[in-house]
PDB file of C-alpha atoms in Angstrom:
ATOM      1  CA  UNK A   1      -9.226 -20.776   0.663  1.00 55.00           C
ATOM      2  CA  UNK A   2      -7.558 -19.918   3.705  1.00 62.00           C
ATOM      3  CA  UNK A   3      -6.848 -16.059   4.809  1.00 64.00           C
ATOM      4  CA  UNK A   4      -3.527 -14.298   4.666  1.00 81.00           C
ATOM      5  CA  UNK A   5      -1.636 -14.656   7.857  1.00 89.00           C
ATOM      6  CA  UNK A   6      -0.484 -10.998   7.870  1.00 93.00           C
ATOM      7  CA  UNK A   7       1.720 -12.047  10.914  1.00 87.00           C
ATOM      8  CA  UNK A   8       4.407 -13.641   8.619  1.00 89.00           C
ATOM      9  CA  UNK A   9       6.933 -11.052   8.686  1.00 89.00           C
ATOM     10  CA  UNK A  10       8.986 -13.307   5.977  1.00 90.00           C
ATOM     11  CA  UNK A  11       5.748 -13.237   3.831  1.00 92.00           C
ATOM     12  CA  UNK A  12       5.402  -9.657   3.949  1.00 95.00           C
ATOM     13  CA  UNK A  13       5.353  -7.910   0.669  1.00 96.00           C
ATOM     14  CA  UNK A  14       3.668  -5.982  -2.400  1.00 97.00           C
ATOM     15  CA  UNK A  15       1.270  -9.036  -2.901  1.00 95.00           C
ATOM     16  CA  UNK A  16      -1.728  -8.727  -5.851  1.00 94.00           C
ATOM     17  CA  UNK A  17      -5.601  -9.407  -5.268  1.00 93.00           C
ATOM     18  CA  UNK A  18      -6.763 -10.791  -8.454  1.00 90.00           C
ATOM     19  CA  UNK A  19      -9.838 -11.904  -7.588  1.00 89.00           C
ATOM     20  CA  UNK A  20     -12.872 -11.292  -5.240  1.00 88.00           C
ATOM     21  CA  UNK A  21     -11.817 -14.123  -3.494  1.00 90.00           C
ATOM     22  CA  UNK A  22      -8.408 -12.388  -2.369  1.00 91.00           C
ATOM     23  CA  UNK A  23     -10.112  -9.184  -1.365  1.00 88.00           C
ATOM     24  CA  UNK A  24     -11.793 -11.459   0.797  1.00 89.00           C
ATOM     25  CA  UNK A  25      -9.432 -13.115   2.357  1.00 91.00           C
ATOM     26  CA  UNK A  26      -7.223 -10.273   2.733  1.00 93.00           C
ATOM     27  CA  UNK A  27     -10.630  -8.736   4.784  1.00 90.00           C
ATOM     28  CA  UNK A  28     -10.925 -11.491   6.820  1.00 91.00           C
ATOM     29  CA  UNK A  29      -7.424 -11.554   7.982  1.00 93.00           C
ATOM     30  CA  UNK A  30      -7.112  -7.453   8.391  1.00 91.00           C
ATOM     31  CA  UNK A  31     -10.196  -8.137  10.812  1.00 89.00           C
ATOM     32  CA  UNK A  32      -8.087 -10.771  13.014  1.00 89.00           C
ATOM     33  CA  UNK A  33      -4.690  -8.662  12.756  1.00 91.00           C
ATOM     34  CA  UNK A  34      -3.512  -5.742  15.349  1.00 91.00           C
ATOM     35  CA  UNK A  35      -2.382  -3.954  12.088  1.00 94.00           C
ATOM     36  CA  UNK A  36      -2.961  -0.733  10.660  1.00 95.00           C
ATOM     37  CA  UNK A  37      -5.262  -0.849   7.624  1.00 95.00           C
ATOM     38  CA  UNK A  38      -4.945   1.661   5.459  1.00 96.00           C
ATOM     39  CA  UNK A  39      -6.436   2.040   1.901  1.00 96.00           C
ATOM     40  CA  UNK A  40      -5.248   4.536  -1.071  1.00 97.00           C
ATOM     41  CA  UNK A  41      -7.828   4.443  -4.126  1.00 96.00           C
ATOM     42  CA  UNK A  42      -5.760   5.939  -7.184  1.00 95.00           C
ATOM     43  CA  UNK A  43      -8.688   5.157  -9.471  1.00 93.00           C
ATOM     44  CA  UNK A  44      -8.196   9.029 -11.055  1.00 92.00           C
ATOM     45  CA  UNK A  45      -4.957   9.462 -10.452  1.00 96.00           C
ATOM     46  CA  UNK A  46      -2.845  10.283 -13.707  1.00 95.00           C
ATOM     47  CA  UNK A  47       0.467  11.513 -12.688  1.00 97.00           C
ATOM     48  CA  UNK A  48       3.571  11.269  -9.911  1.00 98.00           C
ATOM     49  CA  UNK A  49       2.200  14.785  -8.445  1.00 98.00           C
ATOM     50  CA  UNK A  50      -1.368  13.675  -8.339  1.00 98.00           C
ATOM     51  CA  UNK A  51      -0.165  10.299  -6.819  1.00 98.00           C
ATOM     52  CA  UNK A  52       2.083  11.397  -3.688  1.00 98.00           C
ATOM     53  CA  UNK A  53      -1.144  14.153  -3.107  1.00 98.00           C
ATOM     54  CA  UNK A  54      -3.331  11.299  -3.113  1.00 98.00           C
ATOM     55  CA  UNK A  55      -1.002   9.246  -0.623  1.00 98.00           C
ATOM     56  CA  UNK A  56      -0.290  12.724   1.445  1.00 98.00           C
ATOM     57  CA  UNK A  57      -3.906  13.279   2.034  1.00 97.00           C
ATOM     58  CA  UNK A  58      -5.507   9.876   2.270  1.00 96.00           C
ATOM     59  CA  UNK A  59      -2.775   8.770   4.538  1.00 96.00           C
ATOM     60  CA  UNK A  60      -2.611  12.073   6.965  1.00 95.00           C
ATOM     61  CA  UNK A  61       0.896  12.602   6.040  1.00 96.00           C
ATOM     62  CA  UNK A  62       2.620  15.281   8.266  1.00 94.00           C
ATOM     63  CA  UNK A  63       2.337  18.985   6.977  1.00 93.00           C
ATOM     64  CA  UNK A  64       6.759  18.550   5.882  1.00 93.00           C
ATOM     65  CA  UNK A  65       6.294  15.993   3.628  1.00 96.00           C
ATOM     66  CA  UNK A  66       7.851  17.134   0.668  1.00 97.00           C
ATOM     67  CA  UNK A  67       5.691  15.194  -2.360  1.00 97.00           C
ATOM     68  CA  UNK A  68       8.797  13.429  -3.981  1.00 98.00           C
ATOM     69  CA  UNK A  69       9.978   9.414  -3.816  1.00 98.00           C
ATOM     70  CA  UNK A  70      12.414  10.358  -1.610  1.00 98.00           C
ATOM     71  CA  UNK A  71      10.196  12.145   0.840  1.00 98.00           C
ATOM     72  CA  UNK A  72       7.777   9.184   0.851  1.00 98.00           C
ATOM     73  CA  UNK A  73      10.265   6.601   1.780  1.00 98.00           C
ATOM     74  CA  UNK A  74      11.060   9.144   4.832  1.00 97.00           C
ATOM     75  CA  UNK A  75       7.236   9.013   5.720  1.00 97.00           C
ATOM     76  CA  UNK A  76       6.855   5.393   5.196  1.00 97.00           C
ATOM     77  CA  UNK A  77       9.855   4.857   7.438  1.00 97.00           C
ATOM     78  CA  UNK A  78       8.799   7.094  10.308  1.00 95.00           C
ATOM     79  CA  UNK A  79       7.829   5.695  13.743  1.00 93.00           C
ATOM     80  CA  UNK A  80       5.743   8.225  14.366  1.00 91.00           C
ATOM     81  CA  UNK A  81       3.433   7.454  11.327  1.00 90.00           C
ATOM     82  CA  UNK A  82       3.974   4.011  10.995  1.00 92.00           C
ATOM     83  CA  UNK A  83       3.526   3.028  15.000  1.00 90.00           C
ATOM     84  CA  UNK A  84       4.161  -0.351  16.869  1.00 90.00           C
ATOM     85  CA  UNK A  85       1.800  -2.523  15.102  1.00 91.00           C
ATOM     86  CA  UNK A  86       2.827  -2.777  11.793  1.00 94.00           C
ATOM     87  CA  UNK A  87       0.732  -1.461   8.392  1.00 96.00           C
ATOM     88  CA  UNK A  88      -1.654  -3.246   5.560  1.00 97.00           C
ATOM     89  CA  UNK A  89      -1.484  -0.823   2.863  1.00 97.00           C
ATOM     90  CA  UNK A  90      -4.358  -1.659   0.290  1.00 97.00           C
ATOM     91  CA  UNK A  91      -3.873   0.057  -2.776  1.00 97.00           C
ATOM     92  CA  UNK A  92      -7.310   0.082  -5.276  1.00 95.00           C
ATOM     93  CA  UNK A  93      -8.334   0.838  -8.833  1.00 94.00           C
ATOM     94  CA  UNK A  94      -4.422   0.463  -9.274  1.00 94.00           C
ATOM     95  CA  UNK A  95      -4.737  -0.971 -13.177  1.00 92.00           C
ATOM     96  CA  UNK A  96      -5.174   2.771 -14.780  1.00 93.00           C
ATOM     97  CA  UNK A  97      -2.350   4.469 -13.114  1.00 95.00           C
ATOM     98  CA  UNK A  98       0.170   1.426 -13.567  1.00 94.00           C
ATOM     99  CA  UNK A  99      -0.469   1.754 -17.714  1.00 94.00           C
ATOM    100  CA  UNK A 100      -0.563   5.391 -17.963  1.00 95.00           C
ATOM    101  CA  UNK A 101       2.369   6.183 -15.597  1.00 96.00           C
ATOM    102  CA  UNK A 102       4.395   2.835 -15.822  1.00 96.00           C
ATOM    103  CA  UNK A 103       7.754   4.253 -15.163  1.00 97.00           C
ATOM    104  CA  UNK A 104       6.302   6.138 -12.040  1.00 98.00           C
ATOM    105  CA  UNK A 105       4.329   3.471 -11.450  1.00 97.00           C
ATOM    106  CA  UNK A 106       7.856   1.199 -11.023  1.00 98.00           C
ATOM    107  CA  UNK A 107       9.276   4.172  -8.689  1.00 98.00           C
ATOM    108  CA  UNK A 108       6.542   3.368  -6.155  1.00 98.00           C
ATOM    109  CA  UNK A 109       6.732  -0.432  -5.776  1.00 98.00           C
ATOM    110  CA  UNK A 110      10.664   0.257  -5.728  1.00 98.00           C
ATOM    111  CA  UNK A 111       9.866   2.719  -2.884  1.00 98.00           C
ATOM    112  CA  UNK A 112       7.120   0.814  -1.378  1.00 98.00           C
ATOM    113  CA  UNK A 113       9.497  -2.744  -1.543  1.00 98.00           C
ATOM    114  CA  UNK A 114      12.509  -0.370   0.523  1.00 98.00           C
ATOM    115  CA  UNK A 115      10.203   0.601   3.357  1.00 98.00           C
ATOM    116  CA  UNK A 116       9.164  -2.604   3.082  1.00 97.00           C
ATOM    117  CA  UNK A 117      12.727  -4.296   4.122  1.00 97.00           C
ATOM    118  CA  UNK A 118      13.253  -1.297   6.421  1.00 97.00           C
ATOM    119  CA  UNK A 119      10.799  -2.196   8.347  1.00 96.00           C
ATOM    120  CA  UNK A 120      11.466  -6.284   8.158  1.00 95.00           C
ATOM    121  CA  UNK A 121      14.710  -5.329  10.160  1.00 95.00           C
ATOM    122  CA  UNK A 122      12.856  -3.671  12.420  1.00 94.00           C
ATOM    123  CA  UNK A 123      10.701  -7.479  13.307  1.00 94.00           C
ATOM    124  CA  UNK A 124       7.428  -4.960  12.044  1.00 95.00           C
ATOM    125  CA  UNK A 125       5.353  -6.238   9.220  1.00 95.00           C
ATOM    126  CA  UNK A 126       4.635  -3.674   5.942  1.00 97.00           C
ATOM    127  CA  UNK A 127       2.299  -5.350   3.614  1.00 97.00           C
ATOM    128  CA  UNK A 128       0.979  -4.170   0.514  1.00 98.00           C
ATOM    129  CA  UNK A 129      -1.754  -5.163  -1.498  1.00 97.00           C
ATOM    130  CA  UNK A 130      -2.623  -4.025  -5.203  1.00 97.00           C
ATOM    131  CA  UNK A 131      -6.055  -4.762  -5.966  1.00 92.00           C
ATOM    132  CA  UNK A 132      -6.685  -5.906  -9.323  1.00 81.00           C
ATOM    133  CA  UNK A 133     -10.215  -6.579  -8.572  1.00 73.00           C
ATOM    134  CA  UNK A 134     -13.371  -5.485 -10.470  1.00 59.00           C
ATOM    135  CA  UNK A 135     -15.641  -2.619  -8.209  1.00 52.00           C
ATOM    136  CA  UNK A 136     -18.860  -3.362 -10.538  1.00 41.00           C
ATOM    137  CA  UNK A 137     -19.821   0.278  -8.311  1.00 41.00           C
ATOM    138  CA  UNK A 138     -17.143   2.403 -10.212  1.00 41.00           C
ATOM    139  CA  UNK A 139     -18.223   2.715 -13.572  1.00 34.00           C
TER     140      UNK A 139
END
């Protein structure tokens, strides 16, 4: 199996990792990419408020970011946070949240899949990868 080419701005999307096998290959092409890899585990995560918290603090959001869709988009969209390079967002232990909050859990790939495009117009790459995969160390 061959790795992601993360440079495919047409490619670039909310893409799932089933299997080890993905996680790997998504590794091995993070490793050859100039893009920002960033990871948000929402393994406990139960809620919208515990959620955008989660994304505020594991992602260094700025201090004004006002923990609502609307105010994530902004952040996602920013220049200053995003940078020149373009972003990997790797989302974990995703499977809990998306059953327990599945309307909330639709809000954020809707929000995710804007900044997404925004940032296609902009020639920069946003991916996003849900992993789906089993940590046999979370138990």
């Amino acid at each position: 199996m061959k790795p992601f080419n993360l440079n495919d701005l047409n490619r670039a999307g909310i893409h799932p990792l089933k299997t080890p096998e993905a996680a790997t290959r998504l590794a091995e092409a993070r490793e050859k990419s100039m893009l920002r890899y960033l990871v948000v585990d929402i393994a406990d995560i139960q809620n919208k408020a515990q959620l955008l918290k989660q994304f505020a603090d594991t992602l260094d959001f700025p201090d004004y970011f006002g923990h609502n869709w609307d105010a994530l988009y902004d952040v996602l969209c920013d220049e200053v946070w995003f940078g020149d390079t373009g972003v990997v967002l790797h989302l974990k232990h995703t499977a809990p949240f998306e059953k327990l909050a599945a309307d909330d859990w639709l809000t954020l790939r809707e929000t995710l899949e804007e900044a997404i495009d925004y940032w296609r117009s902009s020639d920069l790459p946003f991916w996003v990868f849900v992993d789906h995969t089993r940590d046999d160390t979370r138990r």
